[in-house]
Short mmCIF file of C-alpha atoms in Angstrom, two decimals:
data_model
loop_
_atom_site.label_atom_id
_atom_site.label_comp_id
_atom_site.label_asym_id
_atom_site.label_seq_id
_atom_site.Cartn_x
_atom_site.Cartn_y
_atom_site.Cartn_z
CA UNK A 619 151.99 -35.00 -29.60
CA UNK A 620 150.58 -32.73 -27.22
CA UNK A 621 148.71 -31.06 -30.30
CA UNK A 622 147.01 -34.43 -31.27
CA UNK A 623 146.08 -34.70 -27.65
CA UNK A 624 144.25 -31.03 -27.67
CA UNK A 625 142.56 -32.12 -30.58
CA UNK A 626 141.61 -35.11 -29.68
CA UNK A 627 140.41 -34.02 -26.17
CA UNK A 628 138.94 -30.93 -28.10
CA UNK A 629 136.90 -33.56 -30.51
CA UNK A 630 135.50 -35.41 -27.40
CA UNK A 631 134.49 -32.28 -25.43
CA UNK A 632 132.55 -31.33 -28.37
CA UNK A 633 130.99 -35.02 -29.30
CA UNK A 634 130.03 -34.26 -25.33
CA UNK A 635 128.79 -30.98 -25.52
CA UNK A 636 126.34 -31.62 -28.42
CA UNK A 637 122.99 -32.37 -26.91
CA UNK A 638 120.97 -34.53 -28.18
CA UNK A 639 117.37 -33.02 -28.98
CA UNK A 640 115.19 -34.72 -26.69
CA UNK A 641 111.99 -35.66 -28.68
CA UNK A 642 108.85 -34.41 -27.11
CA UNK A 643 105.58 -36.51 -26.40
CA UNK A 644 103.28 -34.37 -28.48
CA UNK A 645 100.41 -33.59 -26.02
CA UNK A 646 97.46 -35.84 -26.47
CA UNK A 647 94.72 -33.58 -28.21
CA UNK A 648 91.87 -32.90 -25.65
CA UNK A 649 88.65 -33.63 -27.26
CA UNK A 650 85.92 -31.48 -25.71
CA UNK A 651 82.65 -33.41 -26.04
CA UNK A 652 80.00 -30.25 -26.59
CA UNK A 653 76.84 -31.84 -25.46
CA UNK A 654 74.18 -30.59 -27.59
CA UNK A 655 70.69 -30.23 -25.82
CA UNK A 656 68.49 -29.43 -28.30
CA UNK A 657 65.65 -28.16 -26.90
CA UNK A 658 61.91 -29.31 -28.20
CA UNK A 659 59.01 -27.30 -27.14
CA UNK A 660 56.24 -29.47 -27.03
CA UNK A 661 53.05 -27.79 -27.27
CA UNK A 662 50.34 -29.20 -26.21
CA UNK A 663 46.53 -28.32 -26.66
CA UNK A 664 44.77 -28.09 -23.45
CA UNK A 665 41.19 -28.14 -24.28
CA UNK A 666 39.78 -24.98 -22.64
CA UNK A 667 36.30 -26.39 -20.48
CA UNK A 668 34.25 -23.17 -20.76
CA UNK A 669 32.13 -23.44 -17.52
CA UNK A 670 28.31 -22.55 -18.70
CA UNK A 671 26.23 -21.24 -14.85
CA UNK A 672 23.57 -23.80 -14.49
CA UNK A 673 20.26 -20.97 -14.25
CA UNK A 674 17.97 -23.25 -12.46
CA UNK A 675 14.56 -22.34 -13.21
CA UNK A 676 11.38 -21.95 -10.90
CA UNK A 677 8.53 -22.74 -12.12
CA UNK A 678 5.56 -21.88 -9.74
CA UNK A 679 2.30 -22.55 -10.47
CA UNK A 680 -0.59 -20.29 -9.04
CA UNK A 681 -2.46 -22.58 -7.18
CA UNK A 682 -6.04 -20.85 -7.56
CA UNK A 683 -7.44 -19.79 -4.27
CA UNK A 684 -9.92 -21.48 -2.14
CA UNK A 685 -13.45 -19.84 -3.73
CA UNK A 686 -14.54 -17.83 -0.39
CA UNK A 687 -18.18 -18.74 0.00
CA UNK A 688 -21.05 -17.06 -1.84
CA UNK A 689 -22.98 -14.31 0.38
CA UNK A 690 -26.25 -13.65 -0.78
CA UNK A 691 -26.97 -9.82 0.07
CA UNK A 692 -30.22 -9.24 1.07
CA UNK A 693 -31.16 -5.61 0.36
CA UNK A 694 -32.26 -3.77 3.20
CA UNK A 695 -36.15 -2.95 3.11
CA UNK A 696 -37.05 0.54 3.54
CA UNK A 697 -40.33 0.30 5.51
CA UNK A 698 -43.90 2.35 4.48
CA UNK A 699 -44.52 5.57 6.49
CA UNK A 700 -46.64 5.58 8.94
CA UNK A 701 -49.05 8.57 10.78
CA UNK A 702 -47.96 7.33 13.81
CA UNK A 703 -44.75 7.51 16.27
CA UNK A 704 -41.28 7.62 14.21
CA UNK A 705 -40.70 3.57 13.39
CA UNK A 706 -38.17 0.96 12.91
CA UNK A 707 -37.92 -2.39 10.66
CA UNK A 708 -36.53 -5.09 11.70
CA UNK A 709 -36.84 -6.80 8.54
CA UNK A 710 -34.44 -3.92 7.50
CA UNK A 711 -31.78 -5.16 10.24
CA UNK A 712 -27.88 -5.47 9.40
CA UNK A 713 -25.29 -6.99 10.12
CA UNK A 714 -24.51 -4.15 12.98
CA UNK A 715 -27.67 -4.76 14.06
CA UNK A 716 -28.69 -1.16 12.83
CA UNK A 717 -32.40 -0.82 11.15
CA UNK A 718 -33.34 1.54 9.06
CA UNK A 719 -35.80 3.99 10.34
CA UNK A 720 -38.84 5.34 8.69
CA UNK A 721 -39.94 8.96 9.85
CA UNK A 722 -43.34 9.77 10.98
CA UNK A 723 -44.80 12.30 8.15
CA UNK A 724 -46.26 13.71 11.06
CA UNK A 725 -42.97 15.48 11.33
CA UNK A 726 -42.35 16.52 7.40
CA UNK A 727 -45.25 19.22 8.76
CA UNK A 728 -45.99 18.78 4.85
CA UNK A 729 -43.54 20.20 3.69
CA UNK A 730 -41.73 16.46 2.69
CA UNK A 731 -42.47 12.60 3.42
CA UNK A 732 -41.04 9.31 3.00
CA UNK A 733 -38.21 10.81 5.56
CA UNK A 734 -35.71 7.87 5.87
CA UNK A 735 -32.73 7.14 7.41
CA UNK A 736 -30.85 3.86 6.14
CA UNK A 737 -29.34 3.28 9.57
CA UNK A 738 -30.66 4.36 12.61
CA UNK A 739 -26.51 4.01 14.31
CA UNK A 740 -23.20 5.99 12.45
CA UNK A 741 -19.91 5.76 13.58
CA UNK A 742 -16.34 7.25 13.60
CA UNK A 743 -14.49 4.43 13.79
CA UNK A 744 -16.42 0.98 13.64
CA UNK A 745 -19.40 0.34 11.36
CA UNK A 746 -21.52 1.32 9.72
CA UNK A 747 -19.40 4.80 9.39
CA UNK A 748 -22.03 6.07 7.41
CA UNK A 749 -25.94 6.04 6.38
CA UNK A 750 -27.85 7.80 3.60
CA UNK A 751 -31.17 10.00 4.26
CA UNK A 752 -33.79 10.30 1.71
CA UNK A 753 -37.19 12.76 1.61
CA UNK A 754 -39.63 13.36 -0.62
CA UNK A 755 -40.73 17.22 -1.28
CA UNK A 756 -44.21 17.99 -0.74
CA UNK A 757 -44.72 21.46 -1.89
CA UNK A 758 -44.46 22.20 -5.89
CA UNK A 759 -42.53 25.41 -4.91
CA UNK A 760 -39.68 23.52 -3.23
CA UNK A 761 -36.52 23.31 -5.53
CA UNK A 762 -33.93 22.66 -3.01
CA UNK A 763 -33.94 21.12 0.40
CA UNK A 764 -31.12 22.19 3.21
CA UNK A 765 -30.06 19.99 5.64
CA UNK A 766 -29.05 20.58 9.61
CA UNK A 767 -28.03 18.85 12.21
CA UNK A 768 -27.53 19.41 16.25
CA UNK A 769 -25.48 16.93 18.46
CA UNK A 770 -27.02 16.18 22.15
CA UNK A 771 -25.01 13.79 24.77
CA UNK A 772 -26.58 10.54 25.20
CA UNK A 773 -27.98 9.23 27.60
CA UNK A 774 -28.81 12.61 29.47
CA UNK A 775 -29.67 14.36 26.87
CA UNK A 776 -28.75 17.75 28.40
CA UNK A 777 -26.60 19.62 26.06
CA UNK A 778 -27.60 20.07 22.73
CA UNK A 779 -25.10 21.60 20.18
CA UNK A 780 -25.86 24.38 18.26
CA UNK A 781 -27.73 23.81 14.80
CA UNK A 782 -24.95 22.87 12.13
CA UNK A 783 -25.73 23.78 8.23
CA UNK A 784 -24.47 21.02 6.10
CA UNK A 785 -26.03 22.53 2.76
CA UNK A 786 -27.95 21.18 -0.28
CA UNK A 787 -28.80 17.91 -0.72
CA UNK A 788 -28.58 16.16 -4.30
CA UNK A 789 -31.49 15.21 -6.30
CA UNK A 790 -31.87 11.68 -7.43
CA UNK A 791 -33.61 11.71 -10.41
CA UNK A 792 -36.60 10.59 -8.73
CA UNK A 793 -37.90 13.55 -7.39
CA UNK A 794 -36.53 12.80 -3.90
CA UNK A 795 -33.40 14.58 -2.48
CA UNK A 796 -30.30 12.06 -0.63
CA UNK A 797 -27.72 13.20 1.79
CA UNK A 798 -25.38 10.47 2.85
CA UNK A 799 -24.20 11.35 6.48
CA UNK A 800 -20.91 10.03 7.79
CA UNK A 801 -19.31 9.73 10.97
CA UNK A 802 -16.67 12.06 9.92
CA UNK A 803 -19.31 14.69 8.88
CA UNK A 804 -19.71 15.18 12.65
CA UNK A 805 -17.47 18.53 13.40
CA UNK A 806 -14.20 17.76 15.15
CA UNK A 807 -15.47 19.50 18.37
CA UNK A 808 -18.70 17.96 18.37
CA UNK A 809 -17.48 14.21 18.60
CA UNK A 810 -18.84 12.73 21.82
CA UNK A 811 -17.91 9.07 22.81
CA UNK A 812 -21.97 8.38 21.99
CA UNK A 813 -24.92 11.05 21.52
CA UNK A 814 -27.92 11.53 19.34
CA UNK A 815 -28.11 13.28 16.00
CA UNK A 816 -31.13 15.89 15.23
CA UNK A 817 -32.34 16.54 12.15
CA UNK A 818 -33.96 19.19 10.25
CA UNK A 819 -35.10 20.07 6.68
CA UNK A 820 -35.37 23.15 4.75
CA UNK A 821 -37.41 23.54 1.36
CA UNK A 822 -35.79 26.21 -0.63
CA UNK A 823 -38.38 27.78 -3.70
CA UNK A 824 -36.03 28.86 -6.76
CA UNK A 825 -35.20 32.02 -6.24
CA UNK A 826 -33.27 31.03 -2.86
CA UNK A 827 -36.34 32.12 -0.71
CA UNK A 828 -37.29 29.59 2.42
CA UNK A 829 -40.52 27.85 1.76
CA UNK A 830 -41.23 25.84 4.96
CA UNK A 831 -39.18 23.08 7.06
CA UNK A 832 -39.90 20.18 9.29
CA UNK A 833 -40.22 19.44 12.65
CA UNK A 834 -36.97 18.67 14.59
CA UNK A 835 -36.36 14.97 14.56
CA UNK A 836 -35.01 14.12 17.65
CA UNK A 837 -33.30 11.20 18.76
CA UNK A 838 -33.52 8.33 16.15
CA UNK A 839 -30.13 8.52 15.37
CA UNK A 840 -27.65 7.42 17.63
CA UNK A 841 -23.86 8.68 17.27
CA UNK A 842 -20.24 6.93 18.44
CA UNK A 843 -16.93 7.86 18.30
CA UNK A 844 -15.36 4.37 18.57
CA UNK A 845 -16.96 0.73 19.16
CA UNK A 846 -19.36 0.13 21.70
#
């Protein structure tokens, strides 16, 4: 009896020991959402402005200039020689005021004539700054004609400069010789603030040999450094 028991009480213990399988939840499946971001690359055409420089141009038109009013030149007269005192003509007046002088023949001692000066004034600085002498040869055997010069203070008239040689004087085709005498022909150390200007003339025969000269002529040209 007790052995029926056991296994009876043996048959329960194990109908209690048996565990039932518990049935698990299967897990709920995770769906992972995988955003696609598909990216578009737009391209766009920018139209490229291509910025030209605006060249402004300038026209200037030369306006022609006022026409400067006509002189009428009147040329200056060189006056007849006379047999008298050294002479001026004012007919032959600038606008300086100069004249042209005519030389007495008187004092060409024959040896030339129509002695002329163009101005009877030449300056350093102001005008006229220069005038042109002309003579005449009298004498067949002249063939070149020297010119000098001396410088005397003016108004006193006191210290005349030694005789200066200036040399030959040109021919003009004419038969006459020309010199034209500036203000800067004057030597440096001879350059008063005003004087006279002496002149004499040498004719020369061809083989270098002095033929005759003038008288002095004194004191019908006047000198200045600057304006008076």
């Amino acid at each position: 009896m007790k052995k029926v028991l056991l296994i009876t009480l043996s048959l329960l213990l194990a109908a209690c020991g048996v565990v039932q399988p518990v049935q698990q939840e299967q897990p709920t499946p995770v769906i992972q959402t995988v955003s696609v971001v598909q990216t578009v690359e737009v391209v766009q055409t920018v139209p490229v402005v291509q910025t030209v420089p605006v060249v402004q141009t300038v026209v200037i038109t030369s306006v022609p200039p006022t026409a400067a009013p006509t002189e009428t030149l009147v040329p200056t007269a060189v006056p007849l020689p006379t047999e008298s005192l050294p002479t001026v003509d004012p007919a032959a007046s600038n606008n300086s005021g100069t004249v042209a002088v005519n030389v007495d023949n008187a004092l060409g001692k024959g040896v030339f004539t129509n002695i002329t000066f163009s101005s009877n004034l030449v300056t350093l600085r102001c005008f006229p700054r220069e005038m042109q002498i002309t003579i005449t040869p009298n004498l067949p055997d002249i063939k070149t004609a020297v010119i000098y010069y001396r410088v005397i203070d003016n108004p006193a008239g006191l210290y005349p400069s030694e005789w200066q040689n200036l040399g030959e004087m040109k021919k003009d085709g004419n038969g006459n010789f020309i010199f034209t005498f500036k203000g800067e022909t004057v030597h440096p150390n001879l350059r008063l603030d005003k004087a006279w200007i002496d002149f004499q003339f040498i004719g020369v025969n061809k083989g270098g040999a002095v033929v005759d000269r003038t008288q002095k002529i004194e004191r019908l040209v006047t000198y200045l450094k600057d304006c008076e």
